[in-house]
Amino acid sequence: MSSRVYEPTDENQLSYAILWSPLPPITWLIPFIGHMGIATSRGVACDFQGPYTVGERGRMAFGKPTRALRIDTTLLPGGAEQWDKAITEANTEYRTRMHNLCCDNCHSHVAYALNSMEISAYGIRNWDMVKLCFLVFFKGRFLSAGGIAAQFLPFGVLVMIVVLVKTL
């Protein structure tokens, strides 16, 4: 786990965003699977990091986010207060849960927060981990060129090795 705190700058504000970072070695094999968190209205990352553990001080379990997907909150009743309240509720709930890689994980934590605030975005009203996975994969923006490399370079190298071995 990374001990570095991610503090967004004015030019890279992550408030009201779903955050994503690679999850080695899983992302190396399946590039659309990674670690997910959600940022408060002030841009502070919150994520379900493991059994009974939620990070809510800007530190994501696997380092700085490499992708972000902003959620339009203009139609959210209660605005920033409702957004932050739902994230706090999700954090409180997930401190009581055992982490399960396939069924109750960081994606589920984000879905819980979004469902609690009853927000509709990108044509989705009922959030779940599968919808979030593919939504961030196809719509999330990369925060740097390094983020693109972290997500796809290991997979590309593995594919090239397989192709080279098969051709020999």
PDB file of C-alpha atoms in Angstrom, residues 22-27 29-30 33-36 48-51 62 94 97-109 129-130 133:
ATOM      1  CA  PRO A  22      -4.042  -0.254 -11.536  1.00  0.00           C
ATOM      2  CA  LEU A  23      -4.158  -3.326  -9.320  1.00  0.00           C
ATOM      3  CA  PRO A  24      -0.973  -5.286  -9.983  1.00  0.00           C
ATOM      4  CA  PRO A  25      -0.771  -8.060 -11.133  1.00  0.00           C
ATOM      5  CA  ILE A  26      -4.462  -8.330 -12.041  1.00  0.00           C
ATOM      6  CA  THR A  27      -4.406  -5.231 -14.287  1.00  0.00           C
ATOM      7  CA  LEU A  29      -3.448  -9.601 -17.195  1.00  0.00           C
ATOM      8  CA  ILE A  30      -6.868  -7.935 -17.531  1.00  0.00           C
ATOM      9  CA  ILE A  33      -9.803  -4.502 -13.811  1.00  0.00           C
ATOM     10  CA  GLY A  34      -8.280  -2.248 -11.181  1.00  0.00           C
ATOM     11  CA  HIS A  35      -8.804  -0.488  -7.868  1.00  0.00           C
ATOM     12  CA  MET A  36     -11.588   2.064  -7.497  1.00  0.00           C
ATOM     13  CA  PHE A  48     -12.418   0.316   0.423  1.00  0.00           C
ATOM     14  CA  GLN A  49      -8.895  -0.982   0.986  1.00  0.00           C
ATOM     15  CA  GLY A  50      -9.447  -4.371   2.548  1.00  0.00           C
ATOM     16  CA  PRO A  51     -11.328  -6.141   5.332  1.00  0.00           C
ATOM     17  CA  PHE A  62      -2.537   1.155  -4.632  1.00  0.00           C
ATOM     18  CA  TYR A  94     -17.741  -0.675   4.566  1.00  0.00           C
ATOM     19  CA  ARG A  97     -17.551  -5.481   5.911  1.00  0.00           C
ATOM     20  CA  MET A  98     -15.151  -8.204   4.989  1.00  0.00           C
ATOM     21  CA  HIS A  99     -13.476  -7.573   1.625  1.00  0.00           C
ATOM     22  CA  ASN A 100     -14.227 -10.112  -1.094  1.00  0.00           C
ATOM     23  CA  LEU A 101     -12.314  -9.740  -4.355  1.00  0.00           C
ATOM     24  CA  CYS A 102     -15.222 -10.893  -6.529  1.00  0.00           C
ATOM     25  CA  CYS A 103     -18.397  -9.823  -4.723  1.00  0.00           C
ATOM     26  CA  ASP A 104     -17.924  -7.051  -2.157  1.00  0.00           C
ATOM     27  CA  ASN A 105     -14.961  -4.889  -3.048  1.00  0.00           C
ATOM     28  CA  CYS A 106     -13.812  -1.341  -3.817  1.00  0.00           C
ATOM     29  CA  HIS A 107     -16.199  -1.128  -6.785  1.00  0.00           C
ATOM     30  CA  SER A 108     -19.098  -2.130  -4.516  1.00  0.00           C
ATOM     31  CA  HIS A 109     -18.120   0.625  -2.074  1.00  0.00           C
ATOM     32  CA  MET A 129     -19.497  -2.982  -9.762  1.00  0.00           C
ATOM     33  CA  VAL A 130     -19.751  -4.269 -13.346  1.00  0.00           C
ATOM     34  CA  CYS A 133     -15.840  -1.173 -14.191  1.00  0.00           C
TER      35      CYS A 133
END
